[in-house]
Tab-separated table of N, CA and C in Angstrom:
chain	number	residue	atom	x	y	z
A	1	UNK	N	79.050	71.283	92.774
A	1	UNK	CA	78.353	72.484	92.271
A	1	UNK	C	78.841	72.728	90.847
A	2	UNK	N	77.945	72.744	89.925
A	2	UNK	CA	78.275	72.930	88.517
A	2	UNK	C	78.184	74.354	88.087
A	3	UNK	N	79.064	74.787	87.179
A	3	UNK	CA	78.975	76.091	86.576
A	3	UNK	C	77.800	76.061	85.586
A	4	UNK	N	77.506	77.212	85.071
A	4	UNK	CA	76.390	77.378	84.101
A	4	UNK	C	75.051	77.024	84.746
A	5	UNK	N	74.924	77.303	86.011
A	5	UNK	CA	73.688	77.036	86.699
A	5	UNK	C	73.370	78.261	87.518
A	6	UNK	N	72.146	78.251	88.075
A	6	UNK	CA	71.726	79.321	88.957
A	6	UNK	C	71.290	78.645	90.250
A	7	UNK	N	71.848	79.159	91.312
A	7	UNK	CA	71.463	78.605	92.624
A	7	UNK	C	70.868	79.747	93.448
A	8	UNK	N	69.691	79.507	94.011
A	8	UNK	CA	69.012	80.533	94.785
A	8	UNK	C	69.382	80.348	96.251
A	9	UNK	N	69.856	81.459	96.858
A	9	UNK	CA	70.113	81.451	98.344
A	9	UNK	C	68.981	81.977	99.107
A	10	UNK	N	68.191	82.826	98.476
A	10	UNK	CA	66.887	83.278	99.009
A	10	UNK	C	66.029	83.773	97.874
A	11	UNK	N	64.827	84.190	98.204
A	11	UNK	CA	63.917	84.542	97.075
A	11	UNK	C	64.380	85.748	96.259
A	12	UNK	N	65.235	86.599	96.784
A	12	UNK	CA	65.672	87.815	96.106
A	12	UNK	C	67.058	87.740	95.452
A	13	UNK	N	67.777	86.636	95.687
A	13	UNK	CA	69.169	86.574	95.259
A	13	UNK	C	69.486	85.281	94.676
A	14	UNK	N	70.159	85.268	93.540
A	14	UNK	CA	70.609	84.032	92.927
A	14	UNK	C	72.098	84.096	92.615
A	15	UNK	N	72.770	82.963	92.797
A	15	UNK	CA	74.195	82.842	92.416
A	15	UNK	C	74.181	82.432	90.933
A	16	UNK	N	74.826	83.288	90.147
A	16	UNK	CA	74.887	82.960	88.694
A	16	UNK	C	76.216	82.327	88.351
A	17	UNK	N	76.154	81.158	87.711
A	17	UNK	CA	77.393	80.433	87.347
A	17	UNK	C	78.322	80.297	88.541
A	18	UNK	N	77.885	79.714	89.651
A	18	UNK	CA	78.688	79.703	90.901
A	18	UNK	C	79.984	78.853	90.660
A	19	UNK	N	80.983	79.303	91.389
A	19	UNK	CA	82.296	78.681	91.283
A	19	UNK	C	82.919	78.662	92.726
A	20	UNK	N	83.463	77.531	93.118
A	20	UNK	CA	84.142	77.437	94.426
A	20	UNK	C	85.568	77.985	94.310
A	21	UNK	N	85.949	78.777	95.321
A	21	UNK	CA	87.330	79.295	95.375
A	21	UNK	C	87.775	79.117	96.863
A	22	UNK	N	89.061	79.140	97.037
A	22	UNK	CA	89.588	78.988	98.405
A	22	UNK	C	90.423	80.245	98.791
A	23	UNK	N	90.256	80.544	100.071
A	23	UNK	CA	91.096	81.634	100.673
A	23	UNK	C	91.536	81.047	102.030
A	24	UNK	N	92.846	80.906	102.176
A	24	UNK	CA	93.436	80.361	103.418
A	24	UNK	C	92.749	79.084	103.869
A	25	UNK	N	92.469	78.230	102.941
A	25	UNK	CA	91.912	76.927	103.251
A	25	UNK	C	90.397	76.939	103.502
A	26	UNK	N	89.752	78.097	103.372
A	26	UNK	CA	88.301	78.193	103.501
A	26	UNK	C	87.683	78.222	102.106
A	27	UNK	N	86.578	77.544	101.951
A	27	UNK	CA	85.911	77.514	100.668
A	27	UNK	C	84.809	78.540	100.602
A	28	UNK	N	84.781	79.288	99.526
A	28	UNK	CA	83.710	80.253	99.249
A	28	UNK	C	83.132	79.983	97.893
A	29	UNK	N	81.921	80.385	97.674
A	29	UNK	CA	81.303	80.255	96.377
A	29	UNK	C	81.132	81.636	95.826
A	30	UNK	N	81.737	81.890	94.655
A	30	UNK	CA	81.572	83.184	94.029
A	30	UNK	C	80.621	83.067	92.887
A	31	UNK	N	79.998	84.184	92.567
A	31	UNK	CA	78.978	84.231	91.539
A	31	UNK	C	79.343	85.238	90.458
A	32	UNK	N	78.860	85.009	89.269
A	32	UNK	CA	78.913	86.054	88.232
A	32	UNK	C	78.035	87.217	88.676
A	33	UNK	N	78.425	88.410	88.303
A	33	UNK	CA	77.576	89.620	88.609
A	33	UNK	C	76.481	89.648	87.576
A	34	UNK	N	75.260	90.077	87.970
A	34	UNK	CA	74.248	90.379	86.930
A	34	UNK	C	74.765	91.595	86.145
A	35	UNK	N	74.284	91.756	84.946
A	35	UNK	CA	74.813	92.759	83.976
A	35	UNK	C	75.002	94.110	84.573
A	36	UNK	N	73.943	94.710	85.138
A	36	UNK	CA	74.025	96.089	85.565
A	36	UNK	C	74.876	96.251	86.853
A	37	UNK	N	74.757	95.283	87.766
A	37	UNK	CA	75.643	95.318	88.947
A	37	UNK	C	77.089	95.187	88.523
A	38	UNK	N	77.331	94.290	87.545
A	38	UNK	CA	78.691	94.091	87.045
A	38	UNK	C	79.247	95.350	86.449
A	39	UNK	N	78.384	96.016	85.655
A	39	UNK	CA	78.778	97.281	85.043
A	39	UNK	C	79.119	98.359	86.078
A	40	UNK	N	78.219	98.502	87.064
A	40	UNK	CA	78.483	99.486	88.124
A	40	UNK	C	79.802	99.131	88.892
A	41	UNK	N	79.948	97.872	89.215
A	41	UNK	CA	81.140	97.496	89.981
A	41	UNK	C	82.387	97.786	89.178
A	42	UNK	N	82.351	97.468	87.950
A	42	UNK	CA	83.555	97.718	87.105
A	42	UNK	C	83.814	99.258	86.981
A	43	UNK	N	82.795	100.004	86.739
A	43	UNK	CA	82.976	101.453	86.560
A	43	UNK	C	83.438	102.102	87.879
A	44	UNK	N	82.900	101.664	88.995
A	44	UNK	CA	83.238	102.295	90.265
A	44	UNK	C	84.386	101.649	90.964
A	45	UNK	N	84.459	100.353	90.914
A	45	UNK	CA	85.506	99.609	91.658
A	45	UNK	C	86.894	99.856	91.100
A	46	UNK	N	87.038	99.792	89.799
A	46	UNK	CA	88.337	99.892	89.157
A	46	UNK	C	88.988	101.243	89.524
A	47	UNK	N	88.335	102.368	89.268
A	47	UNK	CA	89.014	103.647	89.606
A	47	UNK	C	89.171	103.829	91.132
A	48	UNK	N	88.182	103.466	91.863
A	48	UNK	CA	88.241	103.739	93.325
A	48	UNK	C	89.307	102.837	93.965
A	49	UNK	N	89.296	101.601	93.670
A	49	UNK	CA	90.177	100.649	94.390
A	49	UNK	C	91.565	100.555	93.844
A	50	UNK	N	91.710	100.668	92.539
A	50	UNK	CA	93.041	100.452	91.980
A	50	UNK	C	93.792	101.690	91.605
A	51	UNK	N	93.084	102.649	90.926
A	51	UNK	CA	93.749	103.801	90.431
A	51	UNK	C	94.064	104.822	91.488
A	52	UNK	N	93.277	104.907	92.466
A	52	UNK	CA	93.442	105.943	93.512
A	52	UNK	C	93.627	105.274	94.831
A	53	UNK	N	94.869	105.064	95.200
A	53	UNK	CA	95.195	104.391	96.435
A	53	UNK	C	94.845	105.259	97.680
A	54	UNK	N	94.683	106.526	97.467
A	54	UNK	CA	94.245	107.478	98.533
A	54	UNK	C	92.777	107.717	98.477
A	55	UNK	N	91.999	106.827	97.964
A	55	UNK	CA	90.588	106.953	97.815
A	55	UNK	C	89.894	107.039	99.204
A	56	UNK	N	88.773	107.643	99.237
A	56	UNK	CA	87.980	107.701	100.457
A	56	UNK	C	87.607	106.275	100.856
A	57	UNK	N	88.038	105.885	102.094
A	57	UNK	CA	87.798	104.498	102.549
A	57	UNK	C	86.386	104.094	102.462
A	58	UNK	N	85.488	105.023	102.780
A	58	UNK	CA	84.027	104.681	102.738
A	58	UNK	C	83.536	104.263	101.345
A	59	UNK	N	84.142	104.886	100.285
A	59	UNK	CA	83.816	104.474	98.921
A	59	UNK	C	84.349	103.115	98.641
A	60	UNK	N	85.573	102.844	99.057
A	60	UNK	CA	86.165	101.526	98.854
A	60	UNK	C	85.331	100.463	99.584
A	61	UNK	N	85.046	100.766	100.818
A	61	UNK	CA	84.239	99.810	101.626
A	61	UNK	C	82.911	99.545	100.990
A	62	UNK	N	82.260	100.579	100.519
A	62	UNK	CA	80.973	100.401	99.843
A	62	UNK	C	81.063	99.449	98.670
A	63	UNK	N	82.163	99.621	97.896
A	63	UNK	CA	82.296	98.711	96.688
A	63	UNK	C	82.664	97.296	97.142
A	64	UNK	N	83.480	97.119	98.174
A	64	UNK	CA	83.778	95.774	98.669
A	64	UNK	C	82.461	95.112	99.201
A	65	UNK	N	81.671	95.847	99.892
A	65	UNK	CA	80.387	95.282	100.371
A	65	UNK	C	79.510	94.868	99.224
A	66	UNK	N	79.516	95.673	98.169
A	66	UNK	CA	78.719	95.315	96.967
A	66	UNK	C	79.264	94.056	96.297
A	67	UNK	N	80.561	93.962	96.145
A	67	UNK	CA	81.183	92.792	95.514
A	67	UNK	C	80.933	91.533	96.385
A	68	UNK	N	81.031	91.646	97.732
A	68	UNK	CA	80.888	90.491	98.603
A	68	UNK	C	79.455	89.947	98.619
A	69	UNK	N	78.501	90.713	98.138
A	69	UNK	CA	77.116	90.216	97.998
A	69	UNK	C	77.093	89.024	97.043
A	70	UNK	N	78.068	88.916	96.199
A	70	UNK	CA	78.112	87.795	95.238
A	70	UNK	C	79.069	86.690	95.666
A	71	UNK	N	79.262	86.581	96.985
A	71	UNK	CA	80.022	85.526	97.575
A	71	UNK	C	79.167	84.858	98.638
A	72	UNK	N	79.174	83.509	98.662
A	72	UNK	CA	78.435	82.791	99.645
A	72	UNK	C	79.306	81.744	100.300
A	73	UNK	N	78.923	81.320	101.456
A	73	UNK	CA	79.499	80.191	102.122
A	73	UNK	C	78.475	79.114	102.284
A	74	UNK	N	78.929	77.849	102.238
A	74	UNK	CA	77.982	76.734	102.437
A	74	UNK	C	78.091	76.272	103.878
A	75	UNK	N	76.950	76.276	104.575
A	75	UNK	CA	76.920	75.778	105.934
A	75	UNK	C	76.911	74.235	105.901
A	76	UNK	N	77.200	73.579	107.043
A	76	UNK	CA	77.226	72.134	107.087
A	76	UNK	C	75.911	71.456	106.629
A	77	UNK	N	74.793	72.159	106.818
A	77	UNK	CA	73.483	71.602	106.380
A	77	UNK	C	73.185	71.799	104.878
A	78	UNK	N	74.165	72.428	104.156
A	78	UNK	CA	73.958	72.693	102.746
A	78	UNK	C	73.423	74.040	102.401
A	79	UNK	N	72.961	74.816	103.389
A	79	UNK	CA	72.410	76.148	103.208
A	79	UNK	C	73.510	77.055	102.771
A	80	UNK	N	73.222	77.867	101.763
A	80	UNK	CA	74.144	78.887	101.293
A	80	UNK	C	73.865	80.206	101.938
A	81	UNK	N	74.823	80.856	102.498
A	81	UNK	CA	74.644	82.165	103.152
A	81	UNK	C	75.564	83.164	102.382
A	82	UNK	N	74.971	84.170	101.857
A	82	UNK	CA	75.768	85.153	101.091
A	82	UNK	C	76.345	86.141	102.084
A	83	UNK	N	77.561	86.624	101.776
A	83	UNK	CA	78.225	87.609	102.621
A	83	UNK	C	77.671	89.022	102.280
A	84	UNK	N	76.471	89.263	102.770
A	84	UNK	CA	75.754	90.499	102.351
A	84	UNK	C	75.935	91.655	103.309
A	85	UNK	N	76.684	91.501	104.387
A	85	UNK	CA	76.911	92.638	105.314
A	85	UNK	C	78.272	92.472	106.040
A	86	UNK	N	78.642	93.498	106.676
A	86	UNK	CA	79.973	93.520	107.359
A	86	UNK	C	80.118	92.432	108.402
A	87	UNK	N	79.038	92.174	109.156
A	87	UNK	CA	79.167	91.135	110.192
A	87	UNK	C	79.347	89.744	109.584
A	88	UNK	N	78.662	89.406	108.516
A	88	UNK	CA	78.871	88.153	107.867
A	88	UNK	C	80.278	88.034	107.272
A	89	UNK	N	80.734	89.090	106.727
A	89	UNK	CA	82.125	89.131	106.162
A	89	UNK	C	83.108	88.906	107.278
A	90	UNK	N	82.950	89.594	108.389
A	90	UNK	CA	83.879	89.443	109.508
A	90	UNK	C	83.802	88.055	110.132
A	91	UNK	N	82.619	87.416	110.110
A	91	UNK	CA	82.505	86.060	110.654
A	91	UNK	C	83.210	85.017	109.799
A	92	UNK	N	83.329	85.266	108.474
A	92	UNK	CA	83.894	84.244	107.551
A	92	UNK	C	85.267	84.548	107.064
A	93	UNK	N	85.676	85.778	107.200
A	93	UNK	CA	87.042	86.179	106.778
A	93	UNK	C	87.759	86.767	107.969
A	94	UNK	N	88.934	86.345	108.230
A	94	UNK	CA	89.624	86.695	109.477
A	94	UNK	C	90.627	87.874	109.334
A	95	UNK	N	90.823	88.379	108.135
A	95	UNK	CA	91.775	89.467	108.005
A	95	UNK	C	91.460	90.293	106.810
A	96	UNK	N	92.048	91.515	106.765
A	96	UNK	CA	91.949	92.351	105.556
A	96	UNK	C	92.605	91.698	104.370
A	97	UNK	N	93.656	90.957	104.606
A	97	UNK	CA	94.339	90.251	103.510
A	97	UNK	C	93.407	89.227	102.870
A	98	UNK	N	92.632	88.506	103.672
A	98	UNK	CA	91.642	87.573	103.158
A	98	UNK	C	90.576	88.276	102.337
A	99	UNK	N	90.140	89.427	102.814
A	99	UNK	CA	89.136	90.224	102.049
A	99	UNK	C	89.713	90.564	100.708
A	100	UNK	N	90.957	91.064	100.692
A	100	UNK	CA	91.605	91.454	99.436
A	100	UNK	C	91.727	90.245	98.497
A	101	UNK	N	92.122	89.118	99.025
A	101	UNK	CA	92.346	87.870	98.198
A	101	UNK	C	91.002	87.474	97.605
A	102	UNK	N	89.953	87.419	98.407
A	102	UNK	CA	88.618	86.976	97.925
A	102	UNK	C	88.080	87.973	96.912
A	103	UNK	N	88.267	89.271	97.187
A	103	UNK	CA	87.770	90.307	96.286
A	103	UNK	C	88.451	90.187	94.938
A	104	UNK	N	89.796	89.938	94.997
A	104	UNK	CA	90.564	89.770	93.710
A	104	UNK	C	90.069	88.525	92.955
A	105	UNK	N	89.750	87.457	93.646
A	105	UNK	CA	89.269	86.264	92.978
A	105	UNK	C	87.926	86.477	92.292
A	106	UNK	N	87.014	87.168	93.010
A	106	UNK	CA	85.692	87.410	92.438
A	106	UNK	C	85.802	88.380	91.229
A	107	UNK	N	86.707	89.362	91.293
A	107	UNK	CA	86.885	90.306	90.190
A	107	UNK	C	87.520	89.517	88.986
A	108	UNK	N	88.503	88.644	89.279
A	108	UNK	CA	89.069	87.790	88.203
A	108	UNK	C	87.990	86.979	87.558
A	109	UNK	N	87.093	86.349	88.364
A	109	UNK	CA	86.070	85.491	87.842
A	109	UNK	C	85.072	86.278	86.955
A	110	UNK	N	84.835	87.560	87.316
A	110	UNK	CA	83.806	88.288	86.620
A	110	UNK	C	84.298	89.189	85.490
A	111	UNK	N	85.582	89.381	85.397
A	111	UNK	CA	86.062	90.310	84.361
A	111	UNK	C	87.311	89.745	83.676
A	112	UNK	N	87.317	89.805	82.391
A	112	UNK	CA	88.497	89.413	81.643
A	112	UNK	C	89.562	90.435	81.825
A	113	UNK	N	89.166	91.636	82.217
A	113	UNK	CA	90.135	92.736	82.402
A	113	UNK	C	91.219	92.420	83.430
A	114	UNK	N	90.822	91.688	84.490
A	114	UNK	CA	91.782	91.414	85.550
A	114	UNK	C	92.558	90.149	85.278
A	115	UNK	N	92.008	89.253	84.422
A	115	UNK	CA	92.660	87.929	84.186
A	115	UNK	C	94.045	88.120	83.581
A	116	UNK	N	94.953	87.367	84.125
A	116	UNK	CA	96.321	87.358	83.598
A	116	UNK	C	97.043	88.661	83.895
A	117	UNK	N	96.602	89.432	84.857
A	117	UNK	CA	97.314	90.665	85.209
A	117	UNK	C	97.078	91.820	84.276
A	118	UNK	N	96.072	91.686	83.325
A	118	UNK	CA	95.830	92.781	82.389
A	118	UNK	C	95.492	94.092	83.061
A	119	UNK	N	94.753	94.038	84.132
A	119	UNK	CA	94.423	95.287	84.856
A	119	UNK	C	95.663	95.910	85.408
A	120	UNK	N	96.524	95.155	86.013
A	120	UNK	CA	97.775	95.646	86.588
A	120	UNK	C	98.637	96.284	85.473
A	121	UNK	N	98.751	95.616	84.383
A	121	UNK	CA	99.511	96.036	83.231
A	121	UNK	C	98.965	97.387	82.726
A	122	UNK	N	97.629	97.436	82.621
A	122	UNK	CA	96.981	98.723	82.209
A	122	UNK	C	97.334	99.839	83.079
A	123	UNK	N	97.230	99.634	84.397
A	123	UNK	CA	97.492	100.675	85.360
A	123	UNK	C	98.958	101.079	85.470
A	124	UNK	N	99.854	100.119	85.217
A	124	UNK	CA	101.284	100.409	85.138
A	124	UNK	C	101.546	101.310	83.945
A	125	UNK	N	100.958	100.997	82.817
A	125	UNK	CA	101.120	101.835	81.609
A	125	UNK	C	100.543	103.229	81.848
A	126	UNK	N	99.370	103.290	82.520
A	126	UNK	CA	98.756	104.567	82.837
A	126	UNK	C	99.652	105.346	83.752
A	127	UNK	N	100.216	104.704	84.762
A	127	UNK	CA	101.126	105.392	85.698
A	127	UNK	C	102.362	105.887	84.986
A	128	UNK	N	102.956	105.086	84.097
A	128	UNK	CA	104.159	105.545	83.364
A	128	UNK	C	103.838	106.726	82.460
A	129	UNK	N	102.667	106.704	81.799
A	129	UNK	CA	102.277	107.795	80.956
A	129	UNK	C	102.080	109.064	81.784
A	130	UNK	N	101.368	108.924	82.920
A	130	UNK	CA	101.157	110.063	83.802
A	130	UNK	C	102.486	110.650	84.291
A	131	UNK	N	103.376	109.781	84.672
A	131	UNK	CA	104.682	110.234	85.186
A	131	UNK	C	105.430	110.982	84.068
A	132	UNK	N	105.383	110.463	82.846
A	132	UNK	CA	106.047	111.091	81.710
A	132	UNK	C	105.457	112.494	81.484
A	133	UNK	N	104.134	112.597	81.465
A	133	UNK	CA	103.477	113.875	81.158
A	133	UNK	C	103.758	114.869	82.253
A	134	UNK	N	103.690	114.454	83.542
A	134	UNK	CA	103.954	115.329	84.648
A	134	UNK	C	105.406	115.820	84.593
A	135	UNK	N	106.332	114.949	84.247
A	135	UNK	CA	107.752	115.331	84.169
A	135	UNK	C	107.909	116.378	83.057
A	136	UNK	N	107.273	116.153	81.917
A	136	UNK	CA	107.365	117.097	80.799
A	136	UNK	C	106.826	118.474	81.252
A	137	UNK	N	105.711	118.438	81.879
A	137	UNK	CA	105.112	119.750	82.335
A	137	UNK	C	106.020	120.439	83.333
A	138	UNK	N	106.482	119.721	84.322
A	138	UNK	CA	107.321	120.310	85.333
A	138	UNK	C	108.651	120.804	84.775
A	139	UNK	N	109.240	120.058	83.840
A	139	UNK	CA	110.475	120.495	83.190
A	139	UNK	C	110.275	121.800	82.466
A	140	UNK	N	109.177	121.875	81.679
A	140	UNK	CA	108.850	123.108	80.962
A	140	UNK	C	108.621	124.250	81.957
A	141	UNK	N	107.970	123.973	83.035
A	141	UNK	CA	107.707	124.990	84.040
A	141	UNK	C	108.987	125.499	84.664
A	142	UNK	N	109.908	124.551	84.988
A	142	UNK	CA	111.199	124.905	85.604
A	142	UNK	C	112.019	125.772	84.662
A	143	UNK	N	112.035	125.372	83.348
A	143	UNK	CA	112.777	126.154	82.366
A	143	UNK	C	112.225	127.562	82.283
A	144	UNK	N	110.918	127.697	82.244
A	144	UNK	CA	110.267	128.974	82.208
A	144	UNK	C	110.641	129.857	83.422
A	145	UNK	N	110.606	129.222	84.590
A	145	UNK	CA	110.956	129.973	85.828
A	145	UNK	C	112.398	130.400	85.843
A	146	UNK	N	113.306	129.549	85.366
A	146	UNK	CA	114.700	129.837	85.365
A	146	UNK	C	115.040	131.004	84.475
A	147	UNK	N	114.325	131.106	83.346
A	147	UNK	CA	114.539	132.308	82.435
A	147	UNK	C	114.025	133.589	83.117
A	148	UNK	N	112.970	133.537	83.876
A	148	UNK	CA	112.378	134.700	84.511
A	148	UNK	C	113.264	135.112	85.705
A	149	UNK	N	113.896	134.208	86.355
A	149	UNK	CA	114.657	134.535	87.579
A	149	UNK	C	116.107	134.944	87.292
A	150	UNK	N	116.578	134.905	86.092
A	150	UNK	CA	117.945	135.295	85.808
A	150	UNK	C	118.101	136.774	86.003
A	151	UNK	N	119.180	137.141	86.645
A	151	UNK	CA	119.480	138.548	86.918
A	151	UNK	C	119.953	139.233	85.617
A	152	UNK	N	119.506	140.406	85.394
A	152	UNK	CA	120.025	141.134	84.188
A	152	UNK	C	121.519	141.340	84.367
A	153	UNK	N	122.240	141.313	83.243
A	153	UNK	CA	123.670	141.512	83.297
A	153	UNK	C	123.967	142.937	83.723
A	154	UNK	N	125.068	143.109	84.408
A	154	UNK	CA	125.422	144.468	84.881
A	154	UNK	C	126.143	145.260	83.873
A	155	UNK	N	126.138	144.926	82.604
A	155	UNK	CA	126.872	145.660	81.610
A	155	UNK	C	126.172	146.900	81.254
C-alpha cells in the first residue's frame, strides 16, 4: 500500500494517504483526516481527551468513534473494512489499551502537534503555568484572610 494515494473502502468513504500501523501485532490502516474533520477532531479531541482527564466519557467516546472512522482493517480477501462503529472496534481491538495506542498513532499521523511529544510538552507547560497561577492566587487569598482573622491587641 503506497502513501500519497486514495483508497476507496465504499462509495462514501476514502482512505487518504493510507499508512499501515501495528498494535499488539495486528495491522491497521490509518488515513489522513479530510480538512474539516481533521479540524473538528483537533479542536474537540485535544481539549476533551488530553486537557481534561475528568471529561464526560460520552464526549471522549464520541471523539474516539470519529477518529476510528479513519482506521481500516484488511480482510483476507483484500477488502478494507473501516472501524466505523463500536461493534467493529470491539471486534478488531481487544482492550482499552489497544484503543488508546491506535488512537495515539492516528493522531500522530494526522498532526504535527503530537509528533515527538510536542502535545505532551505543551500540556505539561500549561499544567505548570496553571499550578503557578493557582498557587499565586491562593497565597494572596490566604494572606488576605490571615490579616482579617488577627485578633485586635488587648492594649
